[in-house]
Amino acid sequence: MPLSAYLTLSAILFSIGLFGVITRRNTVGILLGVELMLNAVNINLVAFSRFHGTEVGMVFSLFAICITVAEVAIGLSLVILLFRMRRTAIADQIDWLKG
Amino acid sequence: MTPEVVGFWVLAITLVGSALGVVLTKNLFHSVLWLALGLISTAGVFLLLDAEFLAAVQVLLYAGGVITVVVFAIVVTEKLVGEKISHTSKRLAGGTIVAAGIFGMIASLIQRAGLDQARPEMVGDATAAMGMSLLTKFVLPFELLGVLLLAGLIAASYFARPEE
Protein backbone atom coordinates (compact mmCIF):
# COMPACT_ATOMS: atom_id res chain seq x y z
CA MET A 1 0.00 0.00 0.00
CA PRO A 2 1.24 3.52 -0.74
CA LEU A 3 1.90 6.04 2.03
CA SER A 4 -1.25 7.97 1.13
CA ALA A 5 -3.42 4.95 2.08
CA TYR A 6 -2.04 4.94 5.63
CA LEU A 7 -2.38 8.72 5.88
CA THR A 8 -6.01 8.57 4.71
CA LEU A 9 -6.83 5.84 7.23
CA SER A 10 -5.28 7.96 9.95
CA ALA A 11 -7.22 11.04 8.78
CA ILE A 12 -10.50 9.08 8.96
CA LEU A 13 -9.69 7.91 12.50
CA PHE A 14 -8.73 11.45 13.54
CA SER A 15 -12.02 12.84 12.21
CA ILE A 16 -14.06 10.16 13.99
CA GLY A 17 -12.21 10.94 17.23
CA LEU A 18 -12.88 14.66 16.75
CA PHE A 19 -16.56 13.89 16.18
CA GLY A 20 -16.57 11.98 19.47
CA VAL A 21 -14.89 14.83 21.35
CA ILE A 22 -17.45 17.33 20.02
CA THR A 23 -20.59 15.27 20.50
CA ARG A 24 -20.02 13.25 23.68
CA ARG A 25 -21.40 14.77 26.88
CA ASN A 26 -19.72 12.44 29.36
CA THR A 27 -16.13 13.37 30.27
CA VAL A 28 -15.01 9.73 30.00
CA GLY A 29 -16.52 9.61 26.49
CA ILE A 30 -14.59 12.77 25.55
CA LEU A 31 -11.39 11.14 26.83
CA LEU A 32 -12.06 8.10 24.62
CA GLY A 33 -12.38 10.43 21.62
CA VAL A 34 -9.04 12.03 22.50
CA GLU A 35 -7.53 8.54 22.64
CA LEU A 36 -8.73 7.84 19.10
CA MET A 37 -7.19 11.09 17.84
CA LEU A 38 -3.83 10.37 19.49
CA ASN A 39 -3.90 6.88 18.05
CA ALA A 40 -4.42 8.28 14.54
CA VAL A 41 -1.42 10.57 15.01
CA ASN A 42 0.72 7.59 16.02
CA ILE A 43 -0.22 5.74 12.82
CA ASN A 44 0.87 8.83 10.87
CA LEU A 45 4.22 9.02 12.66
CA VAL A 46 5.00 5.32 12.17
CA ALA A 47 3.94 5.35 8.50
CA PHE A 48 6.09 8.39 7.70
CA SER A 49 9.00 6.85 9.57
CA ARG A 50 8.73 3.53 7.70
CA PHE A 51 8.42 5.17 4.27
CA HIS A 52 11.25 7.54 5.02
CA GLY A 53 13.52 4.73 6.15
CA THR A 54 14.52 6.22 9.50
CA GLU A 55 13.51 5.25 13.02
CA VAL A 56 13.00 8.77 14.40
CA GLY A 57 9.23 8.76 13.83
CA MET A 58 8.91 5.46 15.67
CA VAL A 59 10.81 6.91 18.65
CA PHE A 60 8.45 9.89 18.57
CA SER A 61 5.39 7.67 18.60
CA LEU A 62 6.88 5.69 21.51
CA PHE A 63 7.10 8.98 23.45
CA ALA A 64 3.55 9.85 22.38
CA ILE A 65 2.21 6.50 23.64
CA CYS A 66 3.88 6.92 27.05
CA ILE A 67 2.63 10.51 27.42
CA THR A 68 -0.90 9.36 26.50
CA VAL A 69 -0.82 6.77 29.27
CA ALA A 70 0.12 9.45 31.81
CA GLU A 71 -2.61 11.71 30.39
CA VAL A 72 -5.27 9.02 30.75
CA ALA A 73 -4.25 8.24 34.33
CA ILE A 74 -4.46 11.92 35.39
CA GLY A 75 -7.62 12.57 33.37
CA LEU A 76 -9.47 9.67 34.94
CA SER A 77 -8.34 10.55 38.45
CA LEU A 78 -9.71 14.05 37.81
CA VAL A 79 -12.99 12.50 36.65
CA ILE A 80 -13.19 10.46 39.87
CA LEU A 81 -12.43 13.61 41.92
CA LEU A 82 -15.17 15.51 40.03
CA PHE A 83 -17.58 12.68 40.70
CA ARG A 84 -16.90 12.91 44.43
CA MET A 85 -17.45 16.67 44.50
CA ARG A 86 -20.27 17.08 42.02
CA ARG A 87 -21.80 13.61 41.49
CA THR A 88 -21.73 14.16 37.76
CA ALA A 89 -19.47 13.47 34.81
CA ILE A 90 -21.39 15.54 32.22
CA ALA A 91 -19.00 18.16 30.89
CA ASP A 92 -21.76 20.82 30.56
CA GLN A 93 -22.53 20.67 34.27
CA ILE A 94 -18.91 21.19 35.29
CA ASP A 95 -19.01 24.96 35.05
CA TRP A 96 -17.66 26.37 38.28
CA LEU A 97 -14.17 27.69 38.95
CA LYS A 98 -14.04 27.47 42.75
CA GLY A 99 -12.75 24.14 44.05
CA MET B 1 -3.54 -9.02 -3.92
CA THR B 2 -0.47 -9.31 -1.76
CA PRO B 3 -0.80 -10.23 1.94
CA GLU B 4 0.01 -6.62 2.82
CA VAL B 5 -2.94 -5.27 0.83
CA VAL B 6 -5.35 -7.83 2.31
CA GLY B 7 -4.07 -7.13 5.83
CA PHE B 8 -4.34 -3.40 5.32
CA TRP B 9 -7.96 -3.55 4.19
CA VAL B 10 -9.01 -5.94 6.96
CA LEU B 11 -7.32 -3.74 9.58
CA ALA B 12 -8.68 -0.54 8.05
CA ILE B 13 -12.27 -1.81 8.09
CA THR B 14 -11.90 -3.09 11.67
CA LEU B 15 -10.34 0.18 12.78
CA VAL B 16 -12.95 2.46 11.23
CA GLY B 17 -15.79 0.23 12.43
CA SER B 18 -14.53 0.12 16.00
CA ALA B 19 -13.84 3.87 16.00
CA LEU B 20 -17.46 4.47 14.92
CA GLY B 21 -18.51 2.11 17.71
CA VAL B 22 -16.56 4.21 20.23
CA VAL B 23 -18.26 7.48 19.30
CA LEU B 24 -21.77 6.21 18.47
CA THR B 25 -22.72 3.49 20.97
CA LYS B 26 -25.05 4.42 23.83
CA ASN B 27 -23.34 2.29 26.48
CA LEU B 28 -20.15 3.72 27.96
CA PHE B 29 -18.78 0.27 28.75
CA HIS B 30 -19.33 -0.88 25.15
CA SER B 31 -17.50 2.25 23.99
CA VAL B 32 -14.45 1.18 25.98
CA LEU B 33 -14.57 -2.34 24.54
CA TRP B 34 -14.79 -0.93 21.00
CA LEU B 35 -11.79 1.25 21.83
CA ALA B 36 -9.88 -1.87 22.93
CA LEU B 37 -10.59 -3.50 19.57
CA GLY B 38 -9.48 -0.35 17.76
CA LEU B 39 -6.24 -0.12 19.73
CA ILE B 40 -5.40 -3.76 19.06
CA SER B 41 -6.00 -3.34 15.32
CA THR B 42 -3.73 -0.28 15.46
CA ALA B 43 -1.07 -2.66 16.79
CA GLY B 44 -1.77 -4.72 13.65
CA VAL B 45 -1.16 -1.64 11.48
CA PHE B 46 2.16 -1.13 13.28
CA LEU B 47 3.06 -4.75 12.45
CA LEU B 48 2.26 -4.07 8.79
CA LEU B 49 4.67 -1.13 8.97
CA ASP B 50 7.48 -3.35 10.36
CA ALA B 51 7.37 -1.75 13.83
CA GLU B 52 7.12 -4.91 15.94
CA PHE B 53 8.32 -3.27 19.15
CA LEU B 54 5.72 -0.49 18.87
CA ALA B 55 3.01 -3.09 18.27
CA ALA B 56 4.02 -4.84 21.50
CA VAL B 57 4.09 -1.52 23.39
CA GLN B 58 0.70 -0.64 21.95
CA VAL B 59 -0.89 -3.88 23.15
CA LEU B 60 0.80 -3.76 26.58
CA LEU B 61 0.33 -0.07 27.41
CA TYR B 62 -2.87 0.84 25.58
CA ALA B 63 -4.94 -2.31 25.41
CA GLY B 64 -3.56 -3.59 28.71
CA GLY B 65 -3.07 -0.41 30.73
CA VAL B 66 -5.39 2.29 29.43
CA ILE B 67 -8.41 0.05 28.92
CA THR B 68 -8.03 -1.43 32.42
CA VAL B 69 -7.78 2.02 33.98
CA VAL B 70 -10.84 3.29 32.09
CA VAL B 71 -12.88 0.23 33.09
CA PHE B 72 -11.84 0.76 36.72
CA ALA B 73 -12.82 4.43 36.53
CA ILE B 74 -16.25 3.57 35.14
CA VAL B 75 -16.87 0.92 37.80
CA VAL B 76 -15.72 3.24 40.61
CA THR B 77 -17.77 6.22 39.43
CA GLU B 78 -20.90 4.12 38.90
CA LYS B 79 -20.49 2.74 42.41
CA LEU B 80 -20.14 6.28 43.79
CA VAL B 81 -23.43 7.42 42.26
CA GLY B 82 -25.20 4.12 42.55
CA GLU B 83 -26.79 4.45 39.10
CA LYS B 84 -25.74 4.02 35.49
CA ILE B 85 -23.95 7.11 34.24
CA SER B 86 -25.51 8.59 31.15
CA HIS B 87 -23.54 8.48 27.94
CA THR B 88 -25.47 10.47 25.37
CA SER B 89 -24.38 12.65 22.50
CA LYS B 90 -25.55 16.05 21.40
CA ARG B 91 -24.74 18.54 18.64
CA LEU B 92 -24.51 15.59 16.22
CA ALA B 93 -24.97 17.78 13.12
CA GLY B 94 -22.30 20.26 14.17
CA GLY B 95 -19.90 17.47 15.05
CA THR B 96 -20.47 15.79 11.68
CA ILE B 97 -19.86 19.03 9.79
CA VAL B 98 -16.63 19.85 11.67
CA ALA B 99 -15.26 16.28 11.43
CA ALA B 100 -16.13 15.98 7.72
CA GLY B 101 -14.58 19.39 7.05
CA ILE B 102 -11.33 18.48 8.81
CA PHE B 103 -11.23 15.14 6.98
CA GLY B 104 -11.85 16.83 3.62
CA MET B 105 -9.02 19.27 4.27
CA ILE B 106 -6.54 16.54 5.25
CA ALA B 107 -7.61 14.26 2.37
CA SER B 108 -7.21 17.01 -0.23
CA LEU B 109 -3.76 17.83 1.18
CA ILE B 110 -2.76 14.15 0.94
CA GLN B 111 -4.02 14.04 -2.66
CA ARG B 112 -2.11 17.17 -3.57
CA ALA B 113 1.13 16.04 -1.90
CA GLY B 114 1.29 13.03 -4.27
CA LEU B 115 2.54 10.46 -1.75
CA ASP B 116 1.90 7.40 -3.91
CA GLN B 117 5.39 5.92 -3.98
CA ALA B 118 5.88 2.33 -2.84
CA ARG B 119 7.70 1.85 0.40
CA PRO B 120 11.46 1.30 0.36
CA GLU B 121 12.97 -2.01 1.36
CA MET B 122 13.52 -2.48 5.07
CA VAL B 123 17.19 -2.00 5.96
CA GLY B 124 18.28 -3.47 9.28
CA ASP B 125 16.18 -3.98 12.40
CA ALA B 126 13.83 -1.14 13.34
CA THR B 127 13.78 -2.19 17.00
CA ALA B 128 17.58 -2.15 17.25
CA ALA B 129 17.73 1.24 15.53
CA MET B 130 15.06 2.61 17.91
CA GLY B 131 16.98 1.35 20.93
CA MET B 132 20.21 2.92 19.71
CA SER B 133 18.72 6.33 19.07
CA LEU B 134 16.67 6.24 22.32
CA LEU B 135 19.86 5.92 24.37
CA THR B 136 22.04 8.23 22.28
CA LYS B 137 20.29 10.98 20.34
CA PHE B 138 17.08 11.02 22.41
CA VAL B 139 18.49 10.20 25.84
CA LEU B 140 17.42 13.54 27.40
CA PRO B 141 13.76 13.29 26.26
CA PHE B 142 13.84 9.66 27.41
CA GLU B 143 14.90 10.68 30.93
CA LEU B 144 12.36 13.52 30.95
CA LEU B 145 9.70 10.96 30.05
CA GLY B 146 10.63 9.04 33.18
CA VAL B 147 10.20 12.21 35.27
CA LEU B 148 6.84 12.87 33.57
CA LEU B 149 5.60 9.35 34.33
CA LEU B 150 6.67 9.72 37.99
CA ALA B 151 4.87 13.09 38.23
CA GLY B 152 1.78 11.57 36.61
CA LEU B 153 1.84 8.65 39.04
CA ILE B 154 2.08 10.95 42.08
CA ALA B 155 -0.59 13.33 40.74
CA ALA B 156 -3.02 10.51 39.92
CA SER B 157 -2.70 8.91 43.33
CA TYR B 158 -3.03 12.33 45.00
CA PHE B 159 -6.20 13.26 43.08
CA ALA B 160 -7.84 9.89 43.65
CA ARG B 161 -6.89 9.65 47.34
CA PRO B 162 -9.48 8.34 49.77
CA GLU B 163 -11.73 10.93 51.34
CA GLU B 164 -10.61 12.18 54.73
mmCIF file of C-alpha atoms in Angstrom:
data_model
loop_
_atom_site.group_PDB
_atom_site.id
_atom_site.type_symbol
_atom_site.label_atom_id
_atom_site.label_comp_id
_atom_site.label_asym_id
_atom_site.label_seq_id
_atom_site.Cartn_x
_atom_site.Cartn_y
_atom_site.Cartn_z
ATOM 1 C CA MET A 1 0.000 0.000 0.000
ATOM 2 C CA PRO A 2 1.238 3.522 -0.736
ATOM 3 C CA LEU A 3 1.904 6.036 2.025
ATOM 4 C CA SER A 4 -1.255 7.969 1.133
ATOM 5 C CA ALA A 5 -3.420 4.952 2.080
ATOM 6 C CA TYR A 6 -2.038 4.943 5.634
ATOM 7 C CA LEU A 7 -2.381 8.725 5.885
ATOM 8 C CA THR A 8 -6.010 8.574 4.705
ATOM 9 C CA LEU A 9 -6.830 5.836 7.234
ATOM 10 C CA SER A 10 -5.278 7.960 9.954
ATOM 11 C CA ALA A 11 -7.221 11.039 8.782
ATOM 12 C CA ILE A 12 -10.502 9.075 8.956
ATOM 13 C CA LEU A 13 -9.691 7.912 12.501
ATOM 14 C CA PHE A 14 -8.726 11.450 13.537
ATOM 15 C CA SER A 15 -12.023 12.843 12.209
ATOM 16 C CA ILE A 16 -14.059 10.157 13.994
ATOM 17 C CA GLY A 17 -12.213 10.939 17.234
ATOM 18 C CA LEU A 18 -12.880 14.655 16.754
ATOM 19 C CA PHE A 19 -16.555 13.887 16.177
ATOM 20 C CA GLY A 20 -16.574 11.981 19.472
ATOM 21 C CA VAL A 21 -14.890 14.831 21.354
ATOM 22 C CA ILE A 22 -17.449 17.331 20.024
ATOM 23 C CA THR A 23 -20.592 15.274 20.498
ATOM 24 C CA ARG A 24 -20.023 13.251 23.677
ATOM 25 C CA ARG A 25 -21.403 14.771 26.877
ATOM 26 C CA ASN A 26 -19.722 12.435 29.357
ATOM 27 C CA THR A 27 -16.127 13.372 30.266
ATOM 28 C CA VAL A 28 -15.014 9.734 30.003
ATOM 29 C CA GLY A 29 -16.523 9.612 26.493
ATOM 30 C CA ILE A 30 -14.593 12.765 25.555
ATOM 31 C CA LEU A 31 -11.391 11.139 26.834
ATOM 32 C CA LEU A 32 -12.061 8.098 24.624
ATOM 33 C CA GLY A 33 -12.377 10.427 21.617
ATOM 34 C CA VAL A 34 -9.042 12.034 22.496
ATOM 35 C CA GLU A 35 -7.529 8.545 22.641
ATOM 36 C CA LEU A 36 -8.733 7.841 19.099
ATOM 37 C CA MET A 37 -7.195 11.091 17.839
ATOM 38 C CA LEU A 38 -3.832 10.374 19.494
ATOM 39 C CA ASN A 39 -3.900 6.885 18.045
ATOM 40 C CA ALA A 40 -4.415 8.282 14.542
ATOM 41 C CA VAL A 41 -1.423 10.573 15.015
ATOM 42 C CA ASN A 42 0.716 7.586 16.024
ATOM 43 C CA ILE A 43 -0.225 5.742 12.823
ATOM 44 C CA ASN A 44 0.866 8.831 10.871
ATOM 45 C CA LEU A 45 4.217 9.018 12.655
ATOM 46 C CA VAL A 46 5.001 5.324 12.175
ATOM 47 C CA ALA A 47 3.943 5.352 8.498
ATOM 48 C CA PHE A 48 6.090 8.390 7.697
ATOM 49 C CA SER A 49 9.001 6.851 9.573
ATOM 50 C CA ARG A 50 8.730 3.533 7.698
ATOM 51 C CA PHE A 51 8.422 5.165 4.271
ATOM 52 C CA HIS A 52 11.250 7.544 5.017
ATOM 53 C CA GLY A 53 13.520 4.727 6.147
ATOM 54 C CA THR A 54 14.521 6.223 9.503
ATOM 55 C CA GLU A 55 13.508 5.248 13.015
ATOM 56 C CA VAL A 56 12.997 8.774 14.404
ATOM 57 C CA GLY A 57 9.234 8.760 13.832
ATOM 58 C CA MET A 58 8.906 5.464 15.668
ATOM 59 C CA VAL A 59 10.814 6.907 18.647
ATOM 60 C CA PHE A 60 8.448 9.891 18.573
ATOM 61 C CA SER A 61 5.386 7.675 18.598
ATOM 62 C CA LEU A 62 6.881 5.694 21.507
ATOM 63 C CA PHE A 63 7.098 8.983 23.446
ATOM 64 C CA ALA A 64 3.549 9.848 22.381
ATOM 65 C CA ILE A 65 2.210 6.496 23.637
ATOM 66 C CA CYS A 66 3.879 6.922 27.045
ATOM 67 C CA ILE A 67 2.628 10.506 27.421
ATOM 68 C CA THR A 68 -0.900 9.359 26.496
ATOM 69 C CA VAL A 69 -0.823 6.768 29.268
ATOM 70 C CA ALA A 70 0.123 9.452 31.815
ATOM 71 C CA GLU A 71 -2.610 11.714 30.393
ATOM 72 C CA VAL A 72 -5.275 9.021 30.751
ATOM 73 C CA ALA A 73 -4.253 8.243 34.334
ATOM 74 C CA ILE A 74 -4.460 11.915 35.387
ATOM 75 C CA GLY A 75 -7.621 12.574 33.373
ATOM 76 C CA LEU A 76 -9.469 9.665 34.939
ATOM 77 C CA SER A 77 -8.341 10.546 38.449
ATOM 78 C CA LEU A 78 -9.707 14.054 37.813
ATOM 79 C CA VAL A 79 -12.993 12.499 36.655
ATOM 80 C CA ILE A 80 -13.189 10.464 39.874
ATOM 81 C CA LEU A 81 -12.431 13.609 41.920
ATOM 82 C CA LEU A 82 -15.170 15.514 40.034
ATOM 83 C CA PHE A 83 -17.583 12.683 40.704
ATOM 84 C CA ARG A 84 -16.896 12.909 44.433
ATOM 85 C CA MET A 85 -17.446 16.669 44.495
ATOM 86 C CA ARG A 86 -20.266 17.084 42.019
ATOM 87 C CA ARG A 87 -21.802 13.606 41.488
ATOM 88 C CA THR A 88 -21.728 14.165 37.757
ATOM 89 C CA ALA A 89 -19.473 13.470 34.806
ATOM 90 C CA ILE A 90 -21.388 15.541 32.224
ATOM 91 C CA ALA A 91 -19.002 18.164 30.892
ATOM 92 C CA ASP A 92 -21.755 20.817 30.563
ATOM 93 C CA GLN A 93 -22.533 20.673 34.274
ATOM 94 C CA ILE A 94 -18.914 21.186 35.292
ATOM 95 C CA ASP A 95 -19.006 24.963 35.049
ATOM 96 C CA TRP A 96 -17.658 26.374 38.275
ATOM 97 C CA LEU A 97 -14.167 27.690 38.950
ATOM 98 C CA LYS A 98 -14.043 27.472 42.751
ATOM 99 C CA GLY A 99 -12.754 24.135 44.054
ATOM 100 C CA MET B 1 -3.544 -9.024 -3.923
ATOM 101 C CA THR B 2 -0.472 -9.313 -1.760
ATOM 102 C CA PRO B 3 -0.800 -10.226 1.935
ATOM 103 C CA GLU B 4 0.009 -6.616 2.824
ATOM 104 C CA VAL B 5 -2.941 -5.268 0.831
ATOM 105 C CA VAL B 6 -5.349 -7.834 2.306
ATOM 106 C CA GLY B 7 -4.068 -7.130 5.826
ATOM 107 C CA PHE B 8 -4.340 -3.396 5.321
ATOM 108 C CA TRP B 9 -7.962 -3.546 4.188
ATOM 109 C CA VAL B 10 -9.006 -5.938 6.963
ATOM 110 C CA LEU B 11 -7.315 -3.744 9.583
ATOM 111 C CA ALA B 12 -8.682 -0.536 8.051
ATOM 112 C CA ILE B 13 -12.270 -1.810 8.086
ATOM 113 C CA THR B 14 -11.902 -3.089 11.667
ATOM 114 C CA LEU B 15 -10.338 0.182 12.779
ATOM 115 C CA VAL B 16 -12.952 2.459 11.226
ATOM 116 C CA GLY B 17 -15.786 0.227 12.432
ATOM 117 C CA SER B 18 -14.534 0.121 16.001
ATOM 118 C CA ALA B 19 -13.844 3.873 15.997
ATOM 119 C CA LEU B 20 -17.460 4.475 14.919
ATOM 120 C CA GLY B 21 -18.505 2.115 17.711
ATOM 121 C CA VAL B 22 -16.560 4.210 20.231
ATOM 122 C CA VAL B 23 -18.255 7.476 19.301
ATOM 123 C CA LEU B 24 -21.766 6.205 18.474
ATOM 124 C CA THR B 25 -22.725 3.493 20.970
ATOM 125 C CA LYS B 26 -25.050 4.418 23.832
ATOM 126 C CA ASN B 27 -23.345 2.286 26.478
ATOM 127 C CA LEU B 28 -20.146 3.719 27.962
ATOM 128 C CA PHE B 29 -18.780 0.267 28.748
ATOM 129 C CA HIS B 30 -19.331 -0.880 25.151
ATOM 130 C CA SER B 31 -17.497 2.247 23.994
ATOM 131 C CA VAL B 32 -14.448 1.182 25.982
ATOM 132 C CA LEU B 33 -14.568 -2.341 24.538
ATOM 133 C CA TRP B 34 -14.788 -0.932 20.997
ATOM 134 C CA LEU B 35 -11.786 1.249 21.827
ATOM 135 C CA ALA B 36 -9.880 -1.866 22.932
ATOM 136 C CA LEU B 37 -10.594 -3.499 19.566
ATOM 137 C CA GLY B 38 -9.477 -0.350 17.759
ATOM 138 C CA LEU B 39 -6.237 -0.120 19.733
ATOM 139 C CA ILE B 40 -5.399 -3.761 19.057
ATOM 140 C CA SER B 41 -6.000 -3.336 15.318
ATOM 141 C CA THR B 42 -3.733 -0.283 15.462
ATOM 142 C CA ALA B 43 -1.069 -2.662 16.788
ATOM 143 C CA GLY B 44 -1.774 -4.716 13.648
ATOM 144 C CA VAL B 45 -1.165 -1.639 11.478
ATOM 145 C CA PHE B 46 2.159 -1.132 13.282
ATOM 146 C CA LEU B 47 3.055 -4.750 12.455
ATOM 147 C CA LEU B 48 2.260 -4.073 8.787
ATOM 148 C CA LEU B 49 4.673 -1.128 8.973
ATOM 149 C CA ASP B 50 7.479 -3.346 10.364
ATOM 150 C CA ALA B 51 7.368 -1.750 13.834
ATOM 151 C CA GLU B 52 7.116 -4.914 15.939
ATOM 152 C CA PHE B 53 8.320 -3.270 19.147
ATOM 153 C CA LEU B 54 5.724 -0.493 18.868
ATOM 154 C CA ALA B 55 3.010 -3.090 18.271
ATOM 155 C CA ALA B 56 4.015 -4.841 21.500
ATOM 156 C CA VAL B 57 4.090 -1.520 23.386
ATOM 157 C CA GLN B 58 0.698 -0.637 21.952
ATOM 158 C CA VAL B 59 -0.886 -3.880 23.155
ATOM 159 C CA LEU B 60 0.795 -3.756 26.584
ATOM 160 C CA LEU B 61 0.326 -0.069 27.415
ATOM 161 C CA TYR B 62 -2.869 0.841 25.581
ATOM 162 C CA ALA B 63 -4.937 -2.309 25.408
ATOM 163 C CA GLY B 64 -3.556 -3.585 28.711
ATOM 164 C CA GLY B 65 -3.070 -0.411 30.730
ATOM 165 C CA VAL B 66 -5.386 2.292 29.430
ATOM 166 C CA ILE B 67 -8.414 0.050 28.924
ATOM 167 C CA THR B 68 -8.029 -1.434 32.417
ATOM 168 C CA VAL B 69 -7.775 2.022 33.975
ATOM 169 C CA VAL B 70 -10.837 3.289 32.086
ATOM 170 C CA VAL B 71 -12.878 0.233 33.090
ATOM 171 C CA PHE B 72 -11.842 0.758 36.722
ATOM 172 C CA ALA B 73 -12.819 4.428 36.535
ATOM 173 C CA ILE B 74 -16.254 3.572 35.139
ATOM 174 C CA VAL B 75 -16.868 0.919 37.803
ATOM 175 C CA VAL B 76 -15.723 3.238 40.610
ATOM 176 C CA THR B 77 -17.775 6.215 39.432
ATOM 177 C CA GLU B 78 -20.901 4.116 38.901
ATOM 178 C CA LYS B 79 -20.488 2.738 42.406
ATOM 179 C CA LEU B 80 -20.143 6.275 43.790
ATOM 180 C CA VAL B 81 -23.432 7.423 42.258
ATOM 181 C CA GLY B 82 -25.204 4.117 42.546
ATOM 182 C CA GLU B 83 -26.785 4.447 39.096
ATOM 183 C CA LYS B 84 -25.737 4.022 35.486
ATOM 184 C CA ILE B 85 -23.952 7.113 34.238
ATOM 185 C CA SER B 86 -25.508 8.590 31.146
ATOM 186 C CA HIS B 87 -23.545 8.478 27.936
ATOM 187 C CA THR B 88 -25.475 10.467 25.374
ATOM 188 C CA SER B 89 -24.379 12.650 22.505
ATOM 189 C CA LYS B 90 -25.551 16.052 21.402
ATOM 190 C CA ARG B 91 -24.736 18.541 18.641
ATOM 191 C CA LEU B 92 -24.506 15.588 16.222
ATOM 192 C CA ALA B 93 -24.970 17.777 13.123
ATOM 193 C CA GLY B 94 -22.302 20.259 14.167
ATOM 194 C CA GLY B 95 -19.900 17.474 15.050
ATOM 195 C CA THR B 96 -20.466 15.788 11.685
ATOM 196 C CA ILE B 97 -19.856 19.028 9.789
ATOM 197 C CA VAL B 98 -16.634 19.845 11.669
ATOM 198 C CA ALA B 99 -15.265 16.281 11.431
ATOM 199 C CA ALA B 100 -16.134 15.976 7.721
ATOM 200 C CA GLY B 101 -14.585 19.392 7.051
ATOM 201 C CA ILE B 102 -11.334 18.476 8.809
ATOM 202 C CA PHE B 103 -11.233 15.143 6.983
ATOM 203 C CA GLY B 104 -11.847 16.828 3.624
ATOM 204 C CA MET B 105 -9.024 19.273 4.271
ATOM 205 C CA ILE B 106 -6.544 16.537 5.251
ATOM 206 C CA ALA B 107 -7.605 14.264 2.368
ATOM 207 C CA SER B 108 -7.207 17.005 -0.231
ATOM 208 C CA LEU B 109 -3.763 17.835 1.181
ATOM 209 C CA ILE B 110 -2.757 14.154 0.942
ATOM 210 C CA GLN B 111 -4.016 14.037 -2.656
ATOM 211 C CA ARG B 112 -2.107 17.170 -3.571
ATOM 212 C CA ALA B 113 1.126 16.037 -1.905
ATOM 213 C CA GLY B 114 1.289 13.028 -4.268
ATOM 214 C CA LEU B 115 2.536 10.463 -1.748
ATOM 215 C CA ASP B 116 1.904 7.399 -3.910
ATOM 216 C CA GLN B 117 5.392 5.919 -3.980
ATOM 217 C CA ALA B 118 5.880 2.332 -2.844
ATOM 218 C CA ARG B 119 7.699 1.849 0.399
ATOM 219 C CA PRO B 120 11.465 1.296 0.355
ATOM 220 C CA GLU B 121 12.974 -2.015 1.357
ATOM 221 C CA MET B 122 13.521 -2.477 5.071
ATOM 222 C CA VAL B 123 17.185 -1.997 5.964
ATOM 223 C CA GLY B 124 18.282 -3.470 9.278
ATOM 224 C CA ASP B 125 16.183 -3.981 12.396
ATOM 225 C CA ALA B 126 13.829 -1.140 13.343
ATOM 226 C CA THR B 127 13.783 -2.186 17.004
ATOM 227 C CA ALA B 128 17.578 -2.151 17.245
ATOM 228 C CA ALA B 129 17.727 1.245 15.527
ATOM 229 C CA MET B 130 15.061 2.606 17.906
ATOM 230 C CA GLY B 131 16.975 1.349 20.927
ATOM 231 C CA MET B 132 20.212 2.923 19.713
ATOM 232 C CA SER B 133 18.716 6.330 19.068
ATOM 233 C CA LEU B 134 16.672 6.236 22.320
ATOM 234 C CA LEU B 135 19.857 5.918 24.370
ATOM 235 C CA THR B 136 22.044 8.226 22.277
ATOM 236 C CA LYS B 137 20.287 10.980 20.341
ATOM 237 C CA PHE B 138 17.080 11.018 22.411
ATOM 238 C CA VAL B 139 18.488 10.203 25.838
ATOM 239 C CA LEU B 140 17.424 13.542 27.395
ATOM 240 C CA PRO B 141 13.763 13.292 26.261
ATOM 241 C CA PHE B 142 13.842 9.665 27.414
ATOM 242 C CA GLU B 143 14.899 10.683 30.933
ATOM 243 C CA LEU B 144 12.361 13.525 30.947
ATOM 244 C CA LEU B 145 9.703 10.963 30.047
ATOM 245 C CA GLY B 146 10.630 9.043 33.182
ATOM 246 C CA VAL B 147 10.201 12.214 35.266
ATOM 247 C CA LEU B 148 6.842 12.870 33.572
ATOM 248 C CA LEU B 149 5.603 9.351 34.332
ATOM 249 C CA LEU B 150 6.666 9.721 37.987
ATOM 250 C CA ALA B 151 4.873 13.089 38.227
ATOM 251 C CA GLY B 152 1.783 11.571 36.607
ATOM 252 C CA LEU B 153 1.835 8.648 39.039
ATOM 253 C CA ILE B 154 2.080 10.946 42.080
ATOM 254 C CA ALA B 155 -0.586 13.326 40.736
ATOM 255 C CA ALA B 156 -3.020 10.515 39.918
ATOM 256 C CA SER B 157 -2.695 8.905 43.329
ATOM 257 C CA TYR B 158 -3.032 12.329 45.002
ATOM 258 C CA PHE B 159 -6.200 13.265 43.083
ATOM 259 C CA ALA B 160 -7.836 9.892 43.647
ATOM 260 C CA ARG B 161 -6.885 9.655 47.340
ATOM 261 C CA PRO B 162 -9.482 8.342 49.767
ATOM 262 C CA GLU B 163 -11.730 10.934 51.341
ATOM 263 C CA GLU B 164 -10.606 12.182 54.734
#
